[in-house]
Amino acid sequence: MVLRIGFLGGTGIEAKGLALRFASAGVPVVLGSRSADRAKQAAADCNDLLGKPSVEGLPCQEMISSCEIIFLTVPYAEAGNAVTAYQANLRSHHVLVDVTVPMQFVHGHAVYLEQSGKSNSEVLSQVLPPGIPLVAAFKTLPAAILANLEIELNCSLLVCSDSAEAKNSVMAAASLIPTLRVLDGGPLSVARTLERMSVLAINLNRRYRQKGARFKIAGI
Ligand SMILES: NC(=O)c1ccc[n+]([C@@H]2O[C@H](COP(=O)([O-])OP(=O)(O)OC[C@H]3O[C@@H](n4cnc5c(N)ncnc54)[C@H](OP(=O)(O)O)[C@@H]3O)[C@@H](O)[C@H]2O)c1
């Protein structure tokens, strides 16, 4: 069964890029926003690019009740607030996917923001209602590449979680995206590495004046 994928923070560039990739792979996608109008507009933008009405835009509460896999595509510092705001809508069948990267630019250089040695995903997992599994993934996939369907992703996706069932659901959905090699990255604590890899990719992009730095694991 193909699960429906929703985005909390669905009007941002990372969400729209991921929505395009999933929708073009035939996965039902819903973009969620705190504003019904912004959600509709974001979905219309995606559907224009897809050439078919595959993406729906809904207020966050309705998006959550209509989807099984919920991506958190909000700014990293808002992820806890966003989960808290909608926790009453979350049910035990939901899986949350955290794509956030805690970083800031200092003198044009991306700097990883340490949080007592924990990843943002681990910090977030502590505010989730009991029984809602969290998966860390897609942190190293740049929005600029995701949004251009003419570019093959041709890279690896590491998926991390302490819930094997949740990790398998996300890996199965991600495997539908062409040229994305999906790998089990291990427990949620590996998000500490993924978040730093994302910051490394951003700095490589800036140094080499590119937009698409991403990672490909060889040998597996
Ligand atoms: N850009 C990249 O290449 C990239 C790559 C990997 C990971 N990421 C991560 O992806 C995440 C999203 O990045 P982005 O640049 O797309 O983000 P963004 O445009 O700054 O924000 C995305 C959306 O989040 C919603 N939002 C903000 N605060 C919220 C809150 N308190 N509650 C609910 N929704 C809230 C807003 O939507 P509404 O106002 O419409 O509700 C906003 O349009 C970030 O955490 C980033 O670290 C980005």
Short mmCIF file of C-alpha atoms and ligand atoms in Angstrom, two decimals:
data_model
loop_
_atom_site.label_atom_id
_atom_site.label_comp_id
_atom_site.label_asym_id
_atom_site.label_seq_id
_atom_site.Cartn_x
_atom_site.Cartn_y
_atom_site.Cartn_z
CA MET A 1 0.00 0.00 0.00
CA VAL A 2 1.33 3.46 -0.89
CA LEU A 3 1.03 5.73 2.13
CA ARG A 4 -0.01 9.39 1.80
CA ILE A 5 2.76 11.85 2.52
CA GLY A 6 2.05 15.22 4.12
CA PHE A 7 4.28 18.21 4.84
CA LEU A 8 4.09 20.36 7.96
CA GLY A 9 5.75 23.51 6.59
CA GLY A 10 4.56 22.58 3.09
CA THR A 11 4.99 26.07 1.61
CA GLY A 12 8.80 26.11 1.91
CA ILE A 13 11.28 25.20 -0.82
CA GLU A 14 12.42 21.95 0.74
CA ALA A 15 8.83 20.68 1.09
CA LYS A 16 7.88 21.67 -2.45
CA GLY A 17 10.99 19.96 -3.85
CA LEU A 18 10.28 16.74 -1.95
CA ALA A 19 6.58 16.95 -2.91
CA LEU A 20 7.53 17.15 -6.59
CA ARG A 21 9.77 14.09 -6.33
CA PHE A 22 7.20 11.99 -4.45
CA ALA A 23 4.26 13.11 -6.59
CA SER A 24 6.10 12.37 -9.82
CA ALA A 25 6.81 8.88 -8.40
CA GLY A 26 3.06 8.38 -7.99
CA VAL A 27 2.85 8.95 -4.23
CA PRO A 28 -0.19 10.93 -2.98
CA VAL A 29 1.11 14.20 -1.47
CA VAL A 30 -0.50 16.92 0.67
CA LEU A 31 1.20 20.24 1.43
CA GLY A 32 0.16 21.62 4.83
CA SER A 33 0.27 25.26 5.88
CA ARG A 34 -1.02 27.38 8.72
CA SER A 35 -2.86 29.26 5.95
CA ALA A 36 -5.33 27.45 3.68
CA ASP A 37 -4.60 29.95 0.89
CA ARG A 38 -0.84 29.45 1.08
CA ALA A 39 -1.32 25.66 1.07
CA LYS A 40 -3.49 25.86 -2.07
CA GLN A 41 -1.02 28.16 -3.80
CA ALA A 42 1.95 25.89 -2.98
CA ALA A 43 0.05 22.88 -4.33
CA ALA A 44 -0.88 24.82 -7.49
CA ASP A 45 2.80 25.75 -7.99
CA CYS A 46 3.77 22.07 -7.80
CA ASN A 47 0.93 20.92 -10.05
CA ASP A 48 1.94 23.50 -12.70
CA LEU A 49 5.42 21.99 -12.75
CA LEU A 50 4.08 18.41 -12.77
CA GLY A 51 1.51 19.15 -15.48
CA LYS A 52 -1.16 17.26 -13.54
CA PRO A 53 -3.18 17.82 -10.33
CA SER A 54 -1.23 15.39 -8.12
CA VAL A 55 -0.51 17.58 -5.09
CA GLU A 56 -3.16 18.82 -2.66
CA GLY A 57 -2.85 21.84 -0.34
CA LEU A 58 -4.63 21.84 3.04
CA PRO A 59 -4.45 23.52 6.45
CA CYS A 60 -2.03 21.60 8.71
CA GLN A 61 -4.72 19.90 10.82
CA GLU A 62 -6.49 18.51 7.75
CA MET A 63 -3.20 17.51 6.14
CA ILE A 64 -2.25 15.51 9.26
CA SER A 65 -5.59 13.69 9.41
CA SER A 66 -5.38 12.74 5.72
CA CYS A 67 -1.78 11.42 5.72
CA GLU A 68 0.27 8.67 7.35
CA ILE A 69 3.83 9.96 6.86
CA ILE A 70 4.28 13.58 7.98
CA PHE A 71 7.42 15.45 7.00
CA LEU A 72 8.58 18.26 9.29
CA THR A 73 9.86 20.84 6.83
CA VAL A 74 9.78 23.89 9.09
CA PRO A 75 12.81 25.98 10.16
CA TYR A 76 14.86 23.91 12.67
CA ALA A 77 14.09 26.22 15.60
CA GLU A 78 10.33 25.94 14.92
CA ALA A 79 10.14 22.15 14.75
CA GLY A 80 9.36 21.69 18.47
CA ASN A 81 6.73 24.46 18.39
CA ALA A 82 5.15 23.01 15.25
CA VAL A 83 4.87 19.52 16.76
CA THR A 84 3.46 20.93 19.99
CA ALA A 85 0.90 23.02 18.09
CA TYR A 86 -0.46 19.98 16.24
CA GLN A 87 0.18 17.16 18.71
CA ALA A 88 -3.54 16.74 19.38
CA ASN A 89 -3.94 15.75 15.70
CA LEU A 90 -1.23 13.08 15.80
CA ARG A 91 -2.28 9.42 16.10
CA SER A 92 -0.37 6.19 16.65
CA HIS A 93 -0.41 5.33 12.92
CA HIS A 94 1.55 8.50 12.07
CA VAL A 95 5.27 8.54 11.31
CA LEU A 96 7.12 11.87 11.53
CA VAL A 97 10.10 12.54 9.28
CA ASP A 98 12.47 15.26 10.45
CA VAL A 99 14.49 17.02 7.72
CA THR A 100 15.63 19.98 9.84
CA VAL A 101 19.25 21.09 10.08
CA PRO A 102 20.30 23.35 13.00
CA MET A 103 22.67 25.85 11.42
CA GLN A 104 23.29 29.52 10.85
CA PHE A 105 25.47 31.55 8.54
CA VAL A 106 28.44 33.33 10.13
CA HIS A 107 30.45 35.56 7.75
CA GLY A 108 29.06 33.63 4.77
CA HIS A 109 29.98 30.24 6.24
CA ALA A 110 27.39 27.69 7.41
CA VAL A 111 27.98 26.75 11.05
CA TYR A 112 26.40 23.74 12.77
CA LEU A 113 24.58 24.66 15.98
CA GLU A 114 25.51 22.28 18.78
CA GLN A 115 22.72 21.31 21.20
CA SER A 116 24.51 19.52 24.07
CA GLY A 117 25.87 16.94 21.62
CA LYS A 118 22.39 15.94 20.41
CA SER A 119 20.95 16.25 16.91
CA ASN A 120 17.88 18.37 16.31
CA SER A 121 16.02 15.11 15.63
CA GLU A 122 16.89 13.77 19.09
CA VAL A 123 15.89 17.08 20.71
CA LEU A 124 12.62 16.94 18.80
CA SER A 125 11.94 13.32 19.76
CA GLN A 126 11.78 14.46 23.38
CA VAL A 127 8.77 16.72 22.74
CA LEU A 128 6.81 14.22 20.65
CA PRO A 129 3.73 12.61 22.20
CA PRO A 130 4.46 9.02 23.36
CA GLY A 131 4.04 6.37 20.65
CA ILE A 132 4.74 8.69 17.67
CA PRO A 133 7.92 7.47 15.96
CA LEU A 134 10.45 9.90 14.50
CA VAL A 135 12.64 9.26 11.47
CA ALA A 136 15.57 11.47 10.44
CA ALA A 137 16.13 11.59 6.69
CA PHE A 138 16.43 13.85 3.62
CA LYS A 139 18.57 16.35 5.58
CA THR A 140 21.32 16.11 2.96
CA LEU A 141 19.10 16.59 -0.12
CA PRO A 142 19.27 20.18 -1.42
CA ALA A 143 15.97 21.89 -2.29
CA ALA A 144 17.40 23.41 -5.47
CA ILE A 145 18.03 19.94 -6.91
CA LEU A 146 14.80 18.38 -5.62
CA ALA A 147 12.77 21.12 -7.32
CA ASN A 148 14.28 20.56 -10.75
CA LEU A 149 12.75 17.35 -12.05
CA GLU A 150 15.06 17.39 -15.07
CA ILE A 151 18.01 16.64 -12.76
CA GLU A 152 18.46 13.03 -11.64
CA LEU A 153 19.09 12.85 -7.89
CA ASN A 154 21.72 10.13 -8.39
CA CYS A 155 22.71 10.07 -4.71
CA SER A 156 22.27 8.16 -1.45
CA LEU A 157 19.61 8.69 1.18
CA LEU A 158 20.44 7.62 4.74
CA VAL A 159 17.37 6.94 6.88
CA CYS A 160 17.72 6.83 10.69
CA SER A 161 15.28 5.95 13.46
CA ASP A 162 14.92 4.04 16.71
CA SER A 163 11.71 2.51 15.32
CA ALA A 164 12.38 -0.24 12.76
CA GLU A 165 8.77 -0.17 11.55
CA ALA A 166 8.76 3.60 10.98
CA LYS A 167 12.15 3.45 9.28
CA ASN A 168 10.92 0.71 6.94
CA SER A 169 7.83 2.76 5.96
CA VAL A 170 9.93 5.79 5.09
CA MET A 171 12.54 3.70 3.26
CA ALA A 172 9.79 2.03 1.21
CA ALA A 173 8.28 5.40 0.23
CA ALA A 174 11.68 6.94 -0.57
CA SER A 175 12.63 3.92 -2.70
CA LEU A 176 9.89 4.91 -5.16
CA ILE A 177 11.91 8.01 -6.12
CA PRO A 178 14.10 7.22 -9.15
CA THR A 179 17.91 7.30 -8.80
CA LEU A 180 17.74 7.69 -5.02
CA ARG A 181 19.69 4.87 -3.32
CA VAL A 182 18.00 4.39 0.04
CA LEU A 183 20.12 2.99 2.89
CA ASP A 184 19.40 2.15 6.53
CA GLY A 185 21.53 4.69 8.40
CA GLY A 186 20.96 3.17 11.86
CA PRO A 187 19.44 4.67 15.03
CA LEU A 188 18.15 8.22 15.45
CA SER A 189 21.44 9.33 17.04
CA VAL A 190 23.05 9.04 13.56
CA ALA A 191 21.14 12.24 12.75
CA ARG A 192 24.08 14.00 14.49
CA THR A 193 26.18 12.96 11.51
CA LEU A 194 23.51 13.67 8.87
CA GLU A 195 22.99 17.22 10.14
CA ARG A 196 26.73 17.90 10.00
CA MET A 197 26.90 16.38 6.50
CA SER A 198 24.22 18.81 5.39
CA VAL A 199 26.24 21.77 6.71
CA LEU A 200 29.31 20.39 4.92
CA ALA A 201 27.34 20.20 1.63
CA ILE A 202 26.16 23.81 2.03
CA ASN A 203 29.74 25.00 2.52
CA LEU A 204 30.96 22.96 -0.46
CA ASN A 205 28.22 24.56 -2.58
CA ARG A 206 29.34 28.02 -1.53
CA ARG A 207 33.04 27.30 -2.05
CA TYR A 208 32.53 25.79 -5.52
CA ARG A 209 29.59 28.08 -6.51
CA GLN A 210 27.18 25.16 -6.92
CA LYS A 211 23.72 24.32 -5.58
CA GLY A 212 23.60 20.56 -5.74
CA ALA A 213 26.27 19.06 -3.47
CA ARG A 214 24.96 15.78 -2.06
CA PHE A 215 26.36 12.43 -1.00
CA LYS A 216 26.73 9.07 -2.72
CA ILE A 217 27.91 6.08 -0.70
CA ALA A 218 30.18 3.73 -2.66
CA GLY A 219 30.76 0.06 -1.95
CA ILE A 220 27.27 -0.98 -0.79
N1 LIG B 1 16.67 24.31 1.75
C1 LIG B 1 17.37 23.20 1.66
O1 LIG B 1 18.10 22.93 0.68
C2 LIG B 1 17.28 22.18 2.78
C3 LIG B 1 17.93 20.94 2.66
C4 LIG B 1 17.79 19.99 3.68
C5 LIG B 1 17.05 20.30 4.80
N2 LIG B 1 16.45 21.52 4.90
C6 LIG B 1 15.65 21.82 6.10
O2 LIG B 1 14.30 21.86 5.66
C7 LIG B 1 13.57 22.71 6.54
C8 LIG B 1 12.71 23.62 5.68
O3 LIG B 1 13.53 24.49 4.96
P1 LIG B 1 12.87 25.66 4.07
O4 LIG B 1 13.96 26.54 3.63
O5 LIG B 1 11.96 25.06 3.05
O6 LIG B 1 12.01 26.38 5.23
P2 LIG B 1 11.21 27.74 5.28
O7 LIG B 1 10.85 28.16 3.90
O8 LIG B 1 11.96 28.73 6.12
O9 LIG B 1 9.92 27.33 6.11
C9 LIG B 1 9.03 26.36 5.62
C10 LIG B 1 7.62 26.62 6.13
O10 LIG B 1 7.54 26.34 7.52
C11 LIG B 1 6.31 26.90 7.98
N3 LIG B 1 6.50 27.29 9.39
C12 LIG B 1 7.39 28.17 9.90
N4 LIG B 1 7.26 28.21 11.24
C13 LIG B 1 6.28 27.32 11.58
C14 LIG B 1 5.66 26.92 12.80
N5 LIG B 1 6.04 27.43 13.99
N6 LIG B 1 4.66 26.01 12.75
C15 LIG B 1 4.26 25.48 11.58
N7 LIG B 1 4.80 25.83 10.38
C16 LIG B 1 5.79 26.74 10.40
C17 LIG B 1 6.00 28.08 7.05
O11 LIG B 1 4.81 27.74 6.37
P3 LIG B 1 3.37 28.45 6.61
O12 LIG B 1 3.66 29.83 7.13
O13 LIG B 1 2.76 28.44 5.25
O14 LIG B 1 2.66 27.58 7.59
C18 LIG B 1 7.16 28.07 6.05
O15 LIG B 1 6.78 28.36 4.72
C19 LIG B 1 14.58 23.45 7.42
O16 LIG B 1 14.57 22.93 8.72
C20 LIG B 1 15.92 23.16 6.75
O17 LIG B 1 16.98 23.06 7.69
C21 LIG B 1 16.52 22.45 3.92
#
